Structures are given as structure tokens and as C-alpha cells.
mmCIF file of C-alpha atoms in Angstrom:
data_model
loop_
_atom_site.group_PDB
_atom_site.id
_atom_site.type_symbol
_atom_site.label_atom_id
_atom_site.label_comp_id
_atom_site.label_asym_id
_atom_site.label_seq_id
_atom_site.Cartn_x
_atom_site.Cartn_y
_atom_site.Cartn_z
ATOM 1 C CA UNK W 631 65.154 -17.650 69.767
ATOM 2 C CA UNK W 632 62.087 -15.689 68.436
ATOM 3 C CA UNK W 633 61.386 -12.192 69.661
ATOM 4 C CA UNK W 634 58.341 -11.811 72.030
ATOM 5 C CA UNK W 635 56.507 -9.777 69.618
ATOM 6 C CA UNK W 636 56.662 -12.297 66.748
ATOM 7 C CA UNK W 637 55.556 -15.152 69.321
ATOM 8 C CA UNK W 638 52.684 -12.846 70.361
ATOM 9 C CA UNK W 639 51.689 -12.530 66.555
ATOM 10 C CA UNK W 640 51.837 -16.173 65.951
ATOM 11 C CA UNK W 641 49.620 -16.899 69.044
ATOM 12 C CA UNK W 642 47.165 -14.070 67.661
ATOM 13 C CA UNK W 643 46.917 -15.504 64.074
ATOM 14 C CA UNK W 644 46.094 -19.107 65.536
ATOM 15 C CA UNK W 645 43.063 -17.669 67.298
ATOM 16 C CA UNK W 646 39.689 -17.566 65.700
ATOM 17 C CA UNK W 647 38.862 -14.210 63.913
ATOM 18 C CA UNK W 648 37.851 -11.454 66.389
ATOM 19 C CA UNK W 649 39.264 -13.213 69.461
ATOM 20 C CA UNK W 650 40.743 -10.801 72.011
ATOM 21 C CA UNK W 651 44.328 -10.998 72.847
ATOM 22 C CA UNK W 652 45.033 -10.067 76.677
ATOM 23 C CA UNK W 653 48.513 -9.790 78.594
ATOM 24 C CA UNK W 654 46.891 -12.381 81.125
ATOM 25 C CA UNK W 655 46.621 -15.008 78.180
ATOM 26 C CA UNK W 656 50.333 -14.568 77.259
ATOM 27 C CA UNK W 657 52.102 -14.940 80.677
ATOM 28 C CA UNK W 658 53.251 -18.314 79.503
ATOM 29 C CA UNK W 659 55.535 -16.438 77.147
ATOM 30 C CA UNK W 660 57.351 -14.187 79.515
ATOM 31 C CA UNK W 661 56.691 -12.106 82.621
ATOM 32 C CA UNK W 662 53.816 -9.343 82.615
ATOM 33 C CA UNK W 663 55.888 -6.200 82.114
ATOM 34 C CA UNK W 664 57.575 -7.640 79.024
ATOM 35 C CA UNK W 665 54.197 -8.946 77.435
ATOM 36 C CA UNK W 666 52.524 -5.423 78.187
ATOM 37 C CA UNK W 667 55.509 -3.660 76.422
ATOM 38 C CA UNK W 668 55.465 -5.924 73.428
ATOM 39 C CA UNK W 669 51.751 -5.771 73.165
ATOM 40 C CA UNK W 670 52.039 -1.914 73.119
ATOM 41 C CA UNK W 671 54.724 -1.965 70.609
ATOM 42 C CA UNK W 672 52.624 -4.372 68.375
ATOM 43 C CA UNK W 673 49.680 -1.940 68.514
ATOM 44 C CA UNK W 674 51.805 1.365 67.929
ATOM 45 C CA UNK W 675 53.115 -0.508 64.770
ATOM 46 C CA UNK W 676 49.442 -1.301 63.720
ATOM 47 C CA UNK W 677 49.938 -5.106 63.641
ATOM 48 C CA UNK W 678 47.271 -5.225 66.692
ATOM 49 C CA UNK W 679 44.432 -3.027 67.256
ATOM 50 C CA UNK W 680 43.891 -1.804 70.880
ATOM 51 C CA UNK W 681 40.304 -2.514 71.728
ATOM 52 C CA UNK W 682 40.297 -1.385 75.271
ATOM 53 C CA UNK W 683 42.532 -1.309 78.263
ATOM 54 C CA UNK W 684 44.416 -4.624 77.921
ATOM 55 C CA UNK W 685 42.695 -5.973 75.262
ATOM 56 C CA UNK W 686 44.012 -6.328 71.749
ATOM 57 C CA UNK W 687 42.715 -7.592 68.481
ATOM 58 C CA UNK W 688 44.416 -9.048 65.323
ATOM 59 C CA UNK W 689 43.458 -6.927 62.293
ATOM 60 C CA UNK W 690 41.851 -8.648 59.326
ATOM 61 C CA UNK W 691 43.885 -8.396 56.046
ATOM 62 C CA UNK W 692 42.174 -8.759 52.822
ATOM 63 C CA UNK W 693 42.413 -7.597 49.182
ATOM 64 C CA UNK W 694 40.795 -4.315 50.142
ATOM 65 C CA UNK W 695 43.177 -3.645 53.069
ATOM 66 C CA UNK W 696 43.229 -4.044 56.732
ATOM 67 C CA UNK W 697 40.073 -3.854 58.810
ATOM 68 C CA UNK W 698 39.025 -4.764 62.314
ATOM 69 C CA UNK W 699 36.978 -7.766 62.937
ATOM 70 C CA UNK W 700 33.268 -7.606 63.117
ATOM 71 C CA UNK W 701 31.693 -6.115 66.191
ATOM 72 C CA UNK W 702 29.624 -9.364 66.698
ATOM 73 C CA UNK W 703 32.532 -11.724 66.538
ATOM 74 C CA UNK W 704 34.478 -9.438 68.742
ATOM 75 C CA UNK W 705 31.741 -9.112 71.436
ATOM 76 C CA UNK W 706 31.174 -12.718 71.256
ATOM 77 C CA UNK W 707 34.852 -13.777 71.739
ATOM 78 C CA UNK W 708 35.212 -11.095 74.717
ATOM 79 C CA UNK W 709 31.873 -12.741 76.258
ATOM 80 C CA UNK W 710 33.530 -16.331 76.090
ATOM 81 C CA UNK W 711 37.034 -15.294 77.222
ATOM 82 C CA UNK W 712 35.795 -13.118 80.306
ATOM 83 C CA UNK W 713 32.910 -15.375 81.069
ATOM 84 C CA UNK W 714 30.428 -12.487 80.957
ATOM 85 C CA UNK W 715 27.017 -12.274 79.404
ATOM 86 C CA UNK W 716 26.847 -9.849 76.693
ATOM 87 C CA UNK W 717 23.809 -9.258 74.766
ATOM 88 C CA UNK W 718 22.370 -6.494 72.113
ATOM 89 C CA UNK W 719 20.943 -3.496 73.782
ATOM 90 C CA UNK W 720 17.092 -2.868 74.044
ATOM 91 C CA UNK W 721 17.121 -0.310 71.053
ATOM 92 C CA UNK W 722 18.811 -3.081 68.901
ATOM 93 C CA UNK W 723 16.433 -5.940 70.041
ATOM 94 C CA UNK W 724 13.210 -3.454 69.622
ATOM 95 C CA UNK W 725 14.388 -2.802 65.916
ATOM 96 C CA UNK W 726 15.040 -6.496 65.152
ATOM 97 C CA UNK W 727 11.662 -7.555 66.581
ATOM 98 C CA UNK W 728 9.925 -4.865 64.543
ATOM 99 C CA UNK W 729 8.814 -2.740 67.515
ATOM 100 C CA UNK W 730 10.338 0.303 66.156
ATOM 101 C CA UNK W 731 11.863 1.682 62.804
ATOM 102 C CA UNK W 732 14.704 3.361 64.474
ATOM 103 C CA UNK W 733 18.071 1.934 63.695
ATOM 104 C CA UNK W 734 20.510 2.300 66.368
ATOM 105 C CA UNK W 735 23.647 4.369 65.228
ATOM 106 C CA UNK W 736 25.893 3.381 68.004
ATOM 107 C CA UNK W 737 27.088 -0.189 68.938
ATOM 108 C CA UNK W 738 25.715 -0.502 72.482
ATOM 109 C CA UNK W 739 25.627 -4.055 74.127
ATOM 110 C CA UNK W 740 24.397 -4.736 77.733
ATOM 111 C CA UNK W 741 26.805 -6.951 79.969
ATOM 112 C CA UNK W 742 27.200 -8.572 83.068
ATOM 113 C CA UNK W 743 30.545 -7.165 83.318
ATOM 114 C CA UNK W 744 31.651 -3.613 84.102
ATOM 115 C CA UNK W 745 30.579 -0.705 81.915
ATOM 116 C CA UNK W 746 33.338 0.176 79.465
ATOM 117 C CA UNK W 747 34.329 0.995 75.962
ATOM 118 C CA UNK W 748 36.015 -0.920 73.156
ATOM 119 C CA UNK W 749 37.526 0.245 70.017
ATOM 120 C CA UNK W 750 37.398 -1.548 66.750
ATOM 121 C CA UNK W 751 39.112 0.381 64.258
ATOM 122 C CA UNK W 752 37.234 3.669 63.726
ATOM 123 C CA UNK W 753 34.221 2.146 65.641
ATOM 124 C CA UNK W 754 33.531 2.461 69.286
ATOM 125 C CA UNK W 755 31.460 -0.146 70.864
ATOM 126 C CA UNK W 756 29.919 0.542 74.170
ATOM 127 C CA UNK W 757 29.431 -2.151 76.813
ATOM 128 C CA UNK W 758 27.051 -1.345 79.443
ATOM 129 C CA UNK W 759 26.459 -2.973 82.741
ATOM 130 C CA UNK W 760 22.774 -4.081 82.945
ATOM 131 C CA UNK W 761 20.656 -5.690 85.894
ATOM 132 C CA UNK W 762 20.308 -9.273 85.939
ATOM 133 C CA UNK W 763 16.696 -9.482 84.736
ATOM 134 C CA UNK W 764 17.582 -7.852 81.480
ATOM 135 C CA UNK W 765 20.243 -10.494 80.751
ATOM 136 C CA UNK W 766 18.057 -13.440 81.913
ATOM 137 C CA UNK W 767 17.180 -15.711 78.747
ATOM 138 C CA UNK W 768 20.076 -13.859 77.192
ATOM 139 C CA UNK W 769 20.206 -15.363 73.675
ATOM 140 C CA UNK W 770 16.517 -16.470 73.289
ATOM 141 C CA UNK W 771 13.629 -14.583 71.737
ATOM 142 C CA UNK W 772 11.936 -14.008 75.085
ATOM 143 C CA UNK W 773 15.099 -12.214 76.373
ATOM 144 C CA UNK W 774 15.263 -10.167 73.351
ATOM 145 C CA UNK W 775 11.628 -9.264 74.186
ATOM 146 C CA UNK W 776 12.277 -8.212 77.655
ATOM 147 C CA UNK W 777 15.226 -5.844 76.674
ATOM 148 C CA UNK W 778 13.107 -4.275 73.845
ATOM 149 C CA UNK W 779 10.147 -3.746 76.443
ATOM 150 C CA UNK W 780 12.486 -2.271 79.069
ATOM 151 C CA UNK W 781 13.975 0.252 76.240
ATOM 152 C CA UNK W 782 10.313 1.104 75.110
ATOM 153 C CA UNK W 783 9.354 1.869 78.881
ATOM 154 C CA UNK W 784 5.933 1.373 80.445
ATOM 155 C CA UNK W 785 3.998 3.848 78.096
ATOM 156 C CA UNK W 786 4.468 1.505 75.217
ATOM 157 C CA UNK W 787 4.917 -1.817 76.659
ATOM 158 C CA UNK W 788 1.251 -2.886 76.201
ATOM 159 C CA UNK W 789 0.889 -1.945 72.729
ATOM 160 C CA UNK W 790 4.520 -3.707 72.235
ATOM 161 C CA UNK W 791 3.308 -6.930 74.001
ATOM 162 C CA UNK W 792 0.413 -7.222 71.551
ATOM 163 C CA UNK W 793 2.742 -7.023 68.616
ATOM 164 C CA UNK W 794 5.095 -9.520 70.390
ATOM 165 C CA UNK W 795 2.398 -12.056 70.774
ATOM 166 C CA UNK W 796 1.621 -11.975 67.214
ATOM 167 C CA UNK W 797 5.194 -11.969 66.124
ATOM 168 C CA UNK W 798 6.888 -14.510 68.570
ATOM 169 C CA UNK W 799 6.258 -18.106 68.399
ATOM 170 C CA UNK W 800 3.916 -19.361 71.172
ATOM 171 C CA UNK W 801 6.841 -21.115 73.167
ATOM 172 C CA UNK W 802 8.961 -17.855 73.311
ATOM 173 C CA UNK W 803 5.827 -15.591 74.306
ATOM 174 C CA UNK W 804 5.250 -18.521 77.212
ATOM 175 C CA UNK W 805 8.778 -18.120 78.372
ATOM 176 C CA UNK W 806 8.096 -14.188 78.560
ATOM 177 C CA UNK W 807 5.010 -14.837 80.669
ATOM 178 C CA UNK W 808 6.829 -17.327 82.777
ATOM 179 C CA UNK W 809 9.626 -14.842 83.612
ATOM 180 C CA UNK W 810 7.142 -11.870 84.313
ATOM 181 C CA UNK W 811 7.534 -12.361 88.156
ATOM 182 C CA UNK W 812 11.532 -11.497 87.804
ATOM 183 C CA UNK W 813 10.829 -8.309 86.001
ATOM 184 C CA UNK W 814 10.249 -4.885 87.212
ATOM 185 C CA UNK W 815 6.785 -4.037 88.718
ATOM 186 C CA UNK W 816 5.343 -2.338 85.747
ATOM 187 C CA UNK W 817 6.149 -5.096 83.215
ATOM 188 C CA UNK W 818 4.619 -7.998 84.698
ATOM 189 C CA UNK W 819 1.304 -6.077 84.872
ATOM 190 C CA UNK W 820 1.301 -5.525 81.094
ATOM 191 C CA UNK W 821 2.529 -9.089 80.476
ATOM 192 C CA UNK W 822 -0.269 -10.441 82.505
ATOM 193 C CA UNK W 823 -2.867 -8.394 81.063
ATOM 194 C CA UNK W 824 -1.993 -9.206 77.398
ATOM 195 C CA UNK W 825 -0.807 -12.748 78.043
ATOM 196 C CA UNK W 826 -3.958 -13.680 79.797
ATOM 197 C CA UNK W 827 -6.318 -11.484 78.186
#
């Protein structure tokens, strides 16, 4: 009979790259205590990376050595596994939309789940709980615009909206205008002013 650690490694290798392995997903192999202990041993040996409390990742081995999966892959897999909405932060959204030249140094994502940190090798990814309105239209350009505007704040919202009106496709800007009633009080005023003015 195979050892539990070997069975866990085989299971992890069958998963798509960056997919988290949790004790809960391995209970078909043995009881919880045995699975937790085996995962801990694998992490100590460097065969799995401990990404966070109860979350492990299989490191990727290449010609150049071993590395952690990409942040994007790990975050997408975690969102799918836990059923959470996880999106890039307002700073990252503002940068990708060209509203700021600041490049975020830290990897920060907004989530519908609890606030926590995830370790990917030497990188730390922060998952921050966000209000529902920032996660609405999660993976659409209008949702990205909402997060960018929230990060920029009321003082810079109007000028940013002028830029967004030029940069976003008309349908995406219409989505933003349609979502205005669900946003905090300062944002619909600016959206209405730019959208209808």
C-alpha cells in the first residue's frame, strides 16, 4: 500500500498548475489528522509550498529550478475552489486602465471571503475583504473601472471618469453608468455628471 504522502503528491500532480491542495479535499484518502500531518511533512521537505493556513501548492520544477506557481494562477484556482470572488485591487486596476503610472509593489487582491495572506514562495499575496459594490461586475471592464475609481477617491474621480469615457468601449462605460445607483454616494454624482454631460 502506498504511503499517504505519496498519494497526496500524486493527487497534487494531477491538478492544474497553481491549484491549491487542502486537507478537506483529501479526506477520501484518510482521516483529517493523518492528512494534516502528511501535508505538514510534505511542506517541511519542500515538496509542497504552504500558501496559507490549510492551503498548499505544488511547486513548479523547470530547468532553472523550483518556483512557486504564478500569483494569478494561484488566485484564480483559490477563487474557483472556495467559491469566492477575487479581483485585482483598485491600485492595479487604475494602473492597467492608465489612470496612474504607479505600479503596485505588493500583490493585493480584493475578495468576497475573509481577509488573509497567502505565501507563494518568497512572495506574499494579500487578500482583502471588500464591500459587495467593489466586487460587482468582477471580471468586466466596468468592474475594473469601479475599483480604480474607489482607489482614486472622490477628489480624482471626475477627471478619471473623463479618461475612462475615452478609453473604455461605449458598452463598458454604459455598464458603469447603469451600475451607478449601487455605488457609494460620491461616485454616482461624478458618473452622472460625466456620463450625461
